[in-house]
Amino acid sequence: MCVGLSAKVVSVKDGTAMIDASGAQRAVSAGILEDLEPGDYVMVHAGVAIAKIASDDAQEADDVMEELL
Amino acid sequence: MNDSMKAARDIITSYDGKPLRIMEVCGTHTHEIFRLGIRKLLPPQINLISGPGCPVCVTAVGFIDEAIWLALEKHCTICTFGDLIRVPGTEMSLAGARAKGADVRPVYSPMDAVDLARENPEMQVVFLAVGFETTTPSACLAAEAAQKEGLRNFSLLTANKTMPNAYKALIGSADAFLYPGHVNAITGNGVCKALCTEHGVSGVVAGFTASELLTALAVTIKLLSTTDEPFFRNCYPRVVRDEGNPAAIALMNRVMEPCDNEWRGLGMIPQSGMKLRAEYADYDARLKYAMPVITGKPNPACRCGDVLQGKIRPCDCKVFGKVCTPLHPVGACMVSDEGACAAYYQYS
Ligand code: SF4
């Protein structure tokens, strides 16, 4: 039940965001993420967008490994 | 696989130093590390231990019994995350209660349970609120929405848990923790940094993709083998910010407050849970239905408690794979996909 779903925000209205996850669209709560905009990527958990996603994981791996090595 | 992933993989596979114990606190990490074949890359000196971070696995037997009491005695409609339905209670699971006529429904989100209550005023809907800081905000949003709308037929049975005191209870069980990325997405990194500076506990925040798990393990192994100093690193920066999600933290503090909480296998951990504040008493199923004290009795054969603390591997439990299988689980760790026993059964 803790699996997150990454998705793109299609629209935001009245605290609800319509998201697109690999083609499947559904409405989720945007109640704990202010200033969401269409085009943002978010992590969704139990029907709630919990965090904005800043980059893809390849870029992230570069950043993490650069700091380590 | 890009160069960074290859570098991470090389650090892991070429390690030949002292034995290391790394605990995946989060059940989804356990599952993904198996599923992606990362366990097969590990040299024998690296021992990955599964921790207590599967909310289904740590839900106490008594909580299942409470939900069954609401379903069978008070005829409430129980809405829950699907995994919980097959978790054994003292005498039966919610699936067993359903066979006796209980109305038990899986939902994707607590808000789905609010919708069900709104559309069916004749029903008394109870949502089973389990989970860590990742999930608790969704239950709080549901309680706020129900109060705002004045719904009289919706309530929560809470067993929400918080990680900080559980980490403290686990100090010493591993050389480093892989911290659950989606908990830190909400709480931020302050607790993990304090564990490092005040208690000497090392750990890294890990994401869930192959690249994220490889880099998190590489960072952990490299730092454990090159420094004697405790460390903290955020290896999931595309989602986890130092400050976490302040709106979610404010929401949780508005709707809920800390309480002592029982963890399956670990017992009562002081101030490790969240319950509804007095302002939301009308939405607290225990108060609304004047629930008696219900204490569950776990199956004595089940060693989930030792598994959840990394003291034994699932296959060390006598009934693993014989009496206890995903189809006929004896303990909670065999039910959920994220449970350590289920992951071992499925992949090893
Ligand atoms: S194998 Fe089954 S009985 Fe044994 S610890 Fe795991 S869940 Fe409990």
Short mmCIF file of C-alpha atoms and ligand atoms in Angstrom, two decimals:
data_model
loop_
_atom_site.label_atom_id
_atom_site.label_comp_id
_atom_site.label_asym_id
_atom_site.label_seq_id
_atom_site.Cartn_x
_atom_site.Cartn_y
_atom_site.Cartn_z
CA MET A 1 0.00 0.00 0.00
CA CYS A 2 3.02 2.33 0.23
CA VAL A 3 3.80 2.20 -3.45
CA GLY A 4 3.87 5.68 -4.93
CA LEU A 5 2.68 6.49 -8.41
CA SER A 6 4.46 9.16 -10.41
CA ALA A 7 2.19 11.13 -12.69
CA LYS A 8 1.87 14.32 -14.71
CA VAL A 9 -0.61 16.99 -13.65
CA VAL A 10 -3.12 17.71 -16.40
CA SER A 11 -5.27 20.28 -14.61
CA VAL A 12 -5.90 21.66 -11.11
CA LYS A 13 -9.22 22.95 -9.76
CA ASP A 14 -10.61 23.49 -6.24
CA GLY A 15 -7.97 21.39 -4.46
CA THR A 16 -8.27 18.49 -6.91
CA ALA A 17 -5.70 17.62 -9.56
CA MET A 18 -6.41 15.56 -12.66
CA ILE A 19 -3.32 13.42 -13.23
CA ASP A 20 -2.08 11.27 -16.09
CA ALA A 21 -0.09 8.16 -15.16
CA SER A 22 1.04 6.34 -18.30
CA GLY A 23 -2.18 7.25 -20.09
CA ALA A 24 -4.60 6.51 -17.24
CA GLN A 25 -6.24 9.65 -15.88
CA ARG A 26 -7.75 10.09 -12.44
CA ALA A 27 -8.57 12.82 -9.94
CA VAL A 28 -6.40 13.08 -6.82
CA SER A 29 -6.32 15.51 -3.91
CA ALA A 30 -4.01 18.49 -4.31
CA GLY A 31 -4.85 19.49 -0.71
CA ILE A 32 -1.27 19.28 0.61
CA LEU A 33 0.56 20.70 -2.41
CA GLU A 34 -0.04 24.35 -2.97
CA ASP A 35 0.95 25.99 -6.26
CA LEU A 36 0.57 22.84 -8.40
CA GLU A 37 0.38 23.64 -12.09
CA PRO A 38 -0.45 21.66 -15.22
CA GLY A 39 2.76 20.05 -16.51
CA ASP A 40 4.20 19.43 -13.02
CA TYR A 41 5.16 15.85 -12.12
CA VAL A 42 3.97 14.56 -8.75
CA MET A 43 4.25 11.49 -6.53
CA VAL A 44 0.77 10.20 -5.66
CA HIS A 45 0.00 8.10 -2.62
CA ALA A 46 -3.46 6.82 -1.53
CA GLY A 47 -5.20 9.33 -3.78
CA VAL A 48 -3.18 12.33 -2.61
CA ALA A 49 -0.35 14.16 -4.44
CA ILE A 50 2.33 14.17 -1.71
CA ALA A 51 5.37 15.75 -3.42
CA LYS A 52 6.50 17.41 -6.61
CA ILE A 53 9.10 15.47 -8.58
CA ALA A 54 12.06 17.65 -9.53
CA SER A 55 13.90 15.55 -12.13
CA ASP A 56 14.14 12.06 -13.60
CA ASP A 57 15.99 9.29 -11.78
CA ALA A 58 18.91 9.21 -14.27
CA GLN A 59 19.75 12.84 -13.48
CA GLU A 60 19.30 12.07 -9.80
CA ALA A 61 21.74 9.11 -10.02
CA ASP A 62 24.31 11.44 -11.65
CA ASP A 63 23.91 13.97 -8.83
CA VAL A 64 24.08 11.38 -6.03
CA MET A 65 27.12 9.57 -7.48
CA GLU A 66 28.93 12.80 -8.30
CA GLU A 67 28.74 13.77 -4.65
CA LEU A 68 30.00 10.33 -3.56
CA LEU A 69 32.92 9.86 -5.93
CA MET B 1 22.06 1.65 -17.56
CA ASN B 2 23.88 5.00 -17.42
CA ASP B 3 27.42 5.54 -16.13
CA SER B 4 26.29 6.52 -12.64
CA MET B 5 24.22 3.34 -12.26
CA LYS B 6 27.16 1.28 -13.49
CA ALA B 7 29.46 2.98 -10.96
CA ALA B 8 26.92 2.27 -8.21
CA ARG B 9 26.58 -1.37 -9.26
CA ASP B 10 30.39 -1.76 -9.31
CA ILE B 11 30.70 -0.42 -5.76
CA ILE B 12 28.14 -3.00 -4.60
CA THR B 13 29.43 -6.04 -6.48
CA SER B 14 33.14 -5.42 -5.80
CA TYR B 15 32.75 -4.93 -2.05
CA ASP B 16 34.96 -7.36 -0.14
CA GLY B 17 35.31 -5.71 3.27
CA LYS B 18 33.88 -6.49 6.70
CA PRO B 19 30.33 -7.86 7.09
CA LEU B 20 27.67 -5.12 6.88
CA ARG B 21 24.05 -5.17 8.04
CA ILE B 22 21.79 -2.78 6.16
CA MET B 23 18.11 -2.54 7.12
CA GLU B 24 15.48 -1.67 4.52
CA VAL B 25 13.03 -0.02 6.90
CA CYS B 26 10.34 0.12 4.21
CA GLY B 27 8.51 -2.96 2.97
CA THR B 28 8.28 -1.59 -0.55
CA HIS B 29 12.09 -1.43 -0.60
CA THR B 30 12.24 -5.10 0.46
CA HIS B 31 9.88 -6.03 -2.32
CA GLU B 32 11.53 -3.92 -5.04
CA ILE B 33 15.07 -5.07 -4.13
CA PHE B 34 13.90 -8.67 -4.61
CA ARG B 35 11.84 -7.94 -7.72
CA LEU B 36 14.63 -6.03 -9.48
CA GLY B 37 17.16 -8.79 -8.75
CA ILE B 38 19.36 -6.49 -6.67
CA ARG B 39 19.72 -9.09 -3.90
CA LYS B 40 21.51 -11.34 -6.36
CA LEU B 41 24.18 -8.66 -6.89
CA LEU B 42 25.12 -8.52 -3.23
CA PRO B 43 28.35 -10.12 -2.03
CA PRO B 44 27.86 -12.50 0.91
CA GLN B 45 29.27 -10.03 3.46
CA ILE B 46 26.31 -7.71 2.87
CA ASN B 47 23.28 -8.73 4.87
CA LEU B 48 20.07 -6.92 3.97
CA ILE B 49 17.61 -7.01 6.85
CA SER B 50 13.90 -6.30 6.42
CA GLY B 51 12.55 -3.76 8.90
CA PRO B 52 9.12 -2.87 10.27
CA GLY B 53 8.07 -0.43 7.55
CA CYS B 54 5.13 -2.33 6.11
CA PRO B 55 2.02 -0.74 7.67
CA VAL B 56 -0.05 -3.86 7.15
CA CYS B 57 2.58 -6.05 8.86
CA VAL B 58 2.84 -3.91 11.98
CA THR B 59 -0.91 -3.48 12.45
CA ALA B 60 -1.77 -5.15 15.75
CA VAL B 61 -4.03 -8.22 15.90
CA GLY B 62 -6.36 -6.28 18.23
CA PHE B 63 -6.95 -3.65 15.54
CA ILE B 64 -8.28 -6.32 13.15
CA ASP B 65 -10.49 -7.60 16.00
CA GLU B 66 -11.79 -4.04 16.57
CA ALA B 67 -12.66 -3.68 12.88
CA ILE B 68 -14.46 -7.03 12.93
CA TRP B 69 -16.42 -5.94 16.03
CA LEU B 70 -17.56 -2.81 14.18
CA ALA B 71 -18.54 -4.88 11.15
CA LEU B 72 -20.35 -7.73 12.89
CA GLU B 73 -21.70 -6.13 16.08
CA LYS B 74 -22.42 -2.60 14.86
CA HIS B 75 -23.08 -3.50 11.21
CA CYS B 76 -20.76 -0.79 9.94
CA THR B 77 -19.49 -0.82 6.37
CA ILE B 78 -15.73 -1.22 6.65
CA CYS B 79 -13.61 0.52 3.99
CA THR B 80 -9.94 -0.39 3.93
CA PHE B 81 -6.81 -0.67 1.86
CA GLY B 82 -7.13 -4.10 0.24
CA ASP B 83 -4.10 -5.73 1.88
CA LEU B 84 -5.66 -5.50 5.33
CA ILE B 85 -8.62 -7.71 4.42
CA ARG B 86 -6.69 -10.98 4.69
CA VAL B 87 -4.62 -10.13 7.80
CA PRO B 88 -5.43 -12.65 10.54
CA GLY B 89 -7.16 -11.33 13.65
CA THR B 90 -7.48 -13.42 16.81
CA GLU B 91 -10.27 -15.60 15.44
CA MET B 92 -10.67 -14.52 11.83
CA SER B 93 -9.65 -11.97 9.23
CA LEU B 94 -11.92 -9.32 7.70
CA ALA B 95 -12.32 -11.74 4.78
CA GLY B 96 -13.65 -14.26 7.30
CA ALA B 97 -16.01 -11.63 8.70
CA ARG B 98 -17.22 -10.94 5.17
CA ALA B 99 -18.08 -14.63 4.81
CA LYS B 100 -20.26 -14.15 7.93
CA GLY B 101 -22.12 -11.29 6.28
CA ALA B 102 -19.94 -8.26 7.11
CA ASP B 103 -19.79 -5.45 4.56
CA VAL B 104 -16.05 -5.00 3.91
CA ARG B 105 -14.90 -2.99 0.91
CA PRO B 106 -11.44 -2.27 -0.45
CA VAL B 107 -10.82 1.38 -1.40
CA TYR B 108 -7.89 3.15 -3.06
CA SER B 109 -8.11 6.28 -0.94
CA PRO B 110 -9.86 7.37 2.29
CA MET B 111 -11.64 9.98 0.17
CA ASP B 112 -13.39 7.09 -1.65
CA ALA B 113 -14.84 6.09 1.74
CA VAL B 114 -16.08 9.68 2.29
CA ASP B 115 -17.73 9.55 -1.15
CA LEU B 116 -19.40 6.24 -0.25
CA ALA B 117 -20.77 7.73 3.00
CA ARG B 118 -22.08 10.83 1.22
CA GLU B 119 -23.83 8.79 -1.46
CA ASN B 120 -25.31 6.29 1.02
CA PRO B 121 -26.71 8.14 4.05
CA GLU B 122 -28.25 4.90 5.36
CA MET B 123 -24.78 3.29 5.71
CA GLN B 124 -22.41 3.78 8.64
CA VAL B 125 -19.02 3.88 6.94
CA VAL B 126 -15.78 3.31 8.88
CA PHE B 127 -12.40 3.76 7.21
CA LEU B 128 -9.50 1.76 8.66
CA ALA B 129 -6.76 4.37 8.96
CA VAL B 130 -3.41 2.57 9.02
CA GLY B 131 -0.06 3.67 7.67
CA PHE B 132 2.88 5.89 8.39
CA GLU B 133 3.43 9.59 7.78
CA THR B 134 3.04 8.98 4.03
CA THR B 135 -0.55 7.81 4.39
CA THR B 136 -1.76 9.71 7.45
CA PRO B 137 -2.35 12.99 5.55
CA SER B 138 -4.90 11.22 3.32
CA ALA B 139 -6.84 10.07 6.41
CA CYS B 140 -6.66 13.62 7.83
CA LEU B 141 -7.99 15.08 4.57
CA ALA B 142 -10.90 12.61 4.80
CA ALA B 143 -11.69 13.61 8.43
CA GLU B 144 -11.55 17.30 7.53
CA ALA B 145 -13.78 16.82 4.49
CA ALA B 146 -16.32 14.80 6.50
CA GLN B 147 -16.44 17.44 9.24
CA LYS B 148 -16.75 20.28 6.74
CA GLU B 149 -19.66 18.55 5.03
CA GLY B 150 -21.23 17.60 8.38
CA LEU B 151 -21.36 13.91 7.42
CA ARG B 152 -22.81 11.93 10.34
CA ASN B 153 -22.24 8.47 8.90
CA PHE B 154 -18.45 8.46 8.47
CA SER B 155 -15.73 7.71 11.00
CA LEU B 156 -12.13 6.51 11.24
CA LEU B 157 -10.69 3.58 13.18
CA THR B 158 -7.14 4.83 13.62
CA ALA B 159 -3.90 2.90 13.96
CA ASN B 160 -1.68 5.48 12.25
CA LYS B 161 1.98 5.17 13.16
CA THR B 162 4.99 7.47 13.16
CA MET B 163 8.56 6.42 12.54
CA PRO B 164 10.81 8.44 14.91
CA ASN B 165 10.34 6.34 18.06
CA ALA B 166 10.34 3.13 16.01
CA TYR B 167 13.78 4.09 14.68
CA LYS B 168 14.94 4.59 18.24
CA ALA B 169 13.55 1.16 19.20
CA LEU B 170 15.59 -0.32 16.33
CA ILE B 171 18.92 1.31 17.15
CA GLY B 172 21.63 -1.34 17.09
CA SER B 173 19.78 -3.75 14.82
CA ALA B 174 21.75 -2.66 11.72
CA ASP B 175 24.88 -0.74 10.69
CA ALA B 176 22.77 1.60 8.54
CA PHE B 177 19.14 2.20 7.63
CA LEU B 178 17.71 2.66 4.15
CA TYR B 179 15.10 5.27 5.11
CA PRO B 180 11.65 5.11 3.47
CA GLY B 181 11.65 7.82 0.81
CA HIS B 182 7.94 8.57 0.90
CA VAL B 183 7.89 9.03 4.67
CA ASN B 184 10.69 11.58 4.34
CA ALA B 185 8.82 13.27 1.47
CA ILE B 186 6.29 14.27 4.14
CA THR B 187 8.38 14.64 7.30
CA GLY B 188 11.61 15.97 5.77
CA ASN B 189 15.02 14.82 6.91
CA GLY B 190 15.26 16.38 10.38
CA VAL B 191 14.53 13.18 12.32
CA CYS B 192 17.10 11.15 10.36
CA LYS B 193 19.72 13.87 10.73
CA ALA B 194 19.10 13.98 14.49
CA LEU B 195 19.43 10.18 14.68
CA CYS B 196 22.82 10.62 13.05
CA THR B 197 24.12 13.51 15.14
CA GLU B 198 22.52 12.62 18.50
CA HIS B 199 22.47 8.80 18.40
CA GLY B 200 25.23 7.93 15.92
CA VAL B 201 22.79 6.15 13.59
CA SER B 202 23.83 6.04 9.91
CA GLY B 203 21.36 5.98 7.07
CA VAL B 204 20.39 7.15 3.61
CA VAL B 205 17.02 8.09 2.15
CA ALA B 206 16.24 5.81 -0.78
CA GLY B 207 13.80 6.00 -3.67
CA PHE B 208 12.18 3.05 -5.36
CA THR B 209 13.50 2.67 -8.93
CA ALA B 210 16.43 0.40 -9.85
CA SER B 211 18.70 3.40 -10.18
CA GLU B 212 17.58 4.84 -6.84
CA LEU B 213 18.04 1.60 -4.95
CA LEU B 214 21.44 0.91 -6.52
CA THR B 215 22.75 4.40 -5.77
CA ALA B 216 21.38 4.33 -2.20
CA LEU B 217 23.05 0.96 -1.52
CA ALA B 218 26.31 2.10 -3.15
CA VAL B 219 26.42 5.25 -1.02
CA THR B 220 25.70 3.21 2.13
CA ILE B 221 28.34 0.58 1.39
CA LYS B 222 30.98 3.12 0.37
CA LEU B 223 30.46 5.31 3.44
CA LEU B 224 30.25 2.36 5.86
CA SER B 225 33.53 1.05 4.50
CA THR B 226 35.48 4.31 4.31
CA THR B 227 34.44 6.28 7.36
CA ASP B 228 33.94 5.54 11.05
CA GLU B 229 31.75 8.61 11.41
CA PRO B 230 27.96 8.19 11.37
CA PHE B 231 26.45 9.64 8.20
CA PHE B 232 23.17 10.77 6.67
CA ARG B 233 22.60 11.25 2.93
CA ASN B 234 19.48 12.03 0.91
CA CYS B 235 19.72 9.74 -2.14
CA TYR B 236 16.16 10.59 -3.28
CA PRO B 237 16.46 14.35 -3.79
CA ARG B 238 14.10 14.52 -6.76
CA VAL B 239 11.20 13.84 -4.36
CA VAL B 240 12.51 14.40 -0.80
CA ARG B 241 13.30 17.91 0.37
CA ASP B 242 14.96 18.70 3.68
CA GLU B 243 11.86 20.46 4.95
CA GLY B 244 9.46 17.73 3.72
CA ASN B 245 5.92 18.84 2.95
CA PRO B 246 5.01 21.61 5.46
CA ALA B 247 1.33 21.69 4.42
CA ALA B 248 1.03 17.95 5.13
CA ILE B 249 2.73 18.31 8.51
CA ALA B 250 0.39 21.21 9.43
CA LEU B 251 -2.64 19.16 8.35
CA MET B 252 -1.60 16.17 10.49
CA ASN B 253 -1.02 18.39 13.52
CA ARG B 254 -4.39 20.08 13.01
CA VAL B 255 -6.40 16.87 12.85
CA MET B 256 -4.40 14.34 14.90
CA GLU B 257 -2.15 14.19 17.93
CA PRO B 258 0.52 11.73 19.11
CA CYS B 259 -0.46 8.70 21.20
CA ASP B 260 1.11 5.44 22.38
CA ASN B 261 0.65 2.72 19.81
CA GLU B 262 0.92 -1.05 19.63
CA TRP B 263 3.05 -2.52 16.82
CA ARG B 264 2.54 -6.14 15.87
CA GLY B 265 5.57 -8.01 17.09
CA LEU B 266 7.24 -4.98 18.67
CA GLY B 267 4.65 -4.27 21.36
CA MET B 268 3.64 -0.87 22.67
CA ILE B 269 5.97 1.95 21.56
CA PRO B 270 5.32 5.21 23.46
CA GLN B 271 4.22 8.17 21.33
CA SER B 272 4.58 6.20 18.09
CA GLY B 273 1.01 6.64 16.86
CA MET B 274 -1.48 9.32 15.87
CA LYS B 275 -5.12 9.60 16.95
CA LEU B 276 -7.85 12.11 16.15
CA ARG B 277 -7.89 15.27 18.26
CA ALA B 278 -10.86 16.00 20.54
CA GLU B 279 -12.25 18.42 17.90
CA TYR B 280 -12.75 15.37 15.66
CA ALA B 281 -14.21 13.08 18.37
CA ASP B 282 -17.42 12.63 16.33
CA TYR B 283 -15.31 10.96 13.65
CA ASP B 284 -13.44 8.60 15.99
CA ALA B 285 -15.06 5.16 15.61
CA ARG B 286 -13.88 3.99 19.06
CA LEU B 287 -15.72 6.87 20.75
CA LYS B 288 -18.70 6.96 18.39
CA TYR B 289 -19.53 3.30 19.00
CA ALA B 290 -18.35 3.19 22.66
CA MET B 291 -16.05 0.36 21.76
CA PRO B 292 -14.94 -1.87 24.66
CA VAL B 293 -11.22 -2.53 25.12
CA ILE B 294 -10.38 -5.30 22.64
CA THR B 295 -7.02 -7.05 23.02
CA GLY B 296 -5.90 -9.38 20.27
CA LYS B 297 -4.00 -12.63 20.66
CA PRO B 298 -1.45 -13.33 17.91
CA ASN B 299 -0.86 -16.88 16.73
CA PRO B 300 2.00 -18.17 18.94
CA ALA B 301 3.66 -19.89 15.97
CA CYS B 302 4.13 -16.59 14.14
CA ARG B 303 7.52 -14.89 14.51
CA CYS B 304 6.65 -11.68 12.65
CA GLY B 305 7.98 -9.70 15.62
CA ASP B 306 11.46 -11.19 15.21
CA VAL B 307 11.29 -10.77 11.42
CA LEU B 308 10.28 -7.11 11.76
CA GLN B 309 13.25 -6.41 14.01
CA GLY B 310 15.69 -8.22 11.72
CA LYS B 311 16.40 -10.88 14.36
CA ILE B 312 15.53 -13.79 12.07
CA ARG B 313 14.94 -14.24 8.35
CA PRO B 314 11.42 -15.30 7.31
CA CYS B 315 12.70 -18.72 6.27
CA ASP B 316 13.92 -19.25 9.87
CA CYS B 317 10.27 -19.30 11.03
CA LYS B 318 9.20 -22.94 11.45
CA VAL B 319 5.90 -22.55 9.60
CA PHE B 320 7.27 -20.44 6.70
CA GLY B 321 6.21 -21.87 3.34
CA LYS B 322 4.57 -24.89 4.96
CA VAL B 323 1.62 -23.88 7.10
CA CYS B 324 2.10 -20.17 6.33
CA THR B 325 1.82 -19.19 2.66
CA PRO B 326 0.38 -16.16 0.86
CA LEU B 327 -2.82 -18.14 0.25
CA HIS B 328 -3.10 -19.15 3.92
CA PRO B 329 -1.14 -16.53 5.88
CA VAL B 330 -0.58 -17.18 9.59
CA GLY B 331 0.94 -13.74 10.19
CA ALA B 332 0.62 -10.31 8.63
CA CYS B 333 4.12 -10.41 7.11
CA MET B 334 2.88 -13.09 4.70
CA VAL B 335 -0.17 -11.10 3.57
CA SER B 336 0.95 -7.83 2.10
CA ASP B 337 3.16 -7.71 -1.00
CA GLU B 338 5.44 -5.51 1.07
CA GLY B 339 5.69 -8.04 3.89
CA ALA B 340 9.12 -9.61 4.31
CA CYS B 341 7.72 -13.16 4.51
CA ALA B 342 5.66 -12.67 1.34
CA ALA B 343 8.68 -11.23 -0.50
CA TYR B 344 10.90 -14.16 0.56
CA TYR B 345 8.16 -16.64 -0.41
CA GLN B 346 7.65 -15.05 -3.81
CA TYR B 347 11.27 -14.55 -4.81
CA SER B 348 13.53 -17.01 -3.04
S1 SF4 C 1 6.32 -17.09 7.93
FE1 SF4 C 1 4.20 -16.64 8.54
S2 SF4 C 1 4.07 -17.29 10.66
FE2 SF4 C 1 6.27 -17.13 10.18
S3 SF4 C 1 6.83 -15.05 10.78
FE3 SF4 C 1 6.25 -14.95 8.62
S4 SF4 C 1 4.05 -14.40 8.65
FE4 SF4 C 1 4.59 -15.10 10.73
#
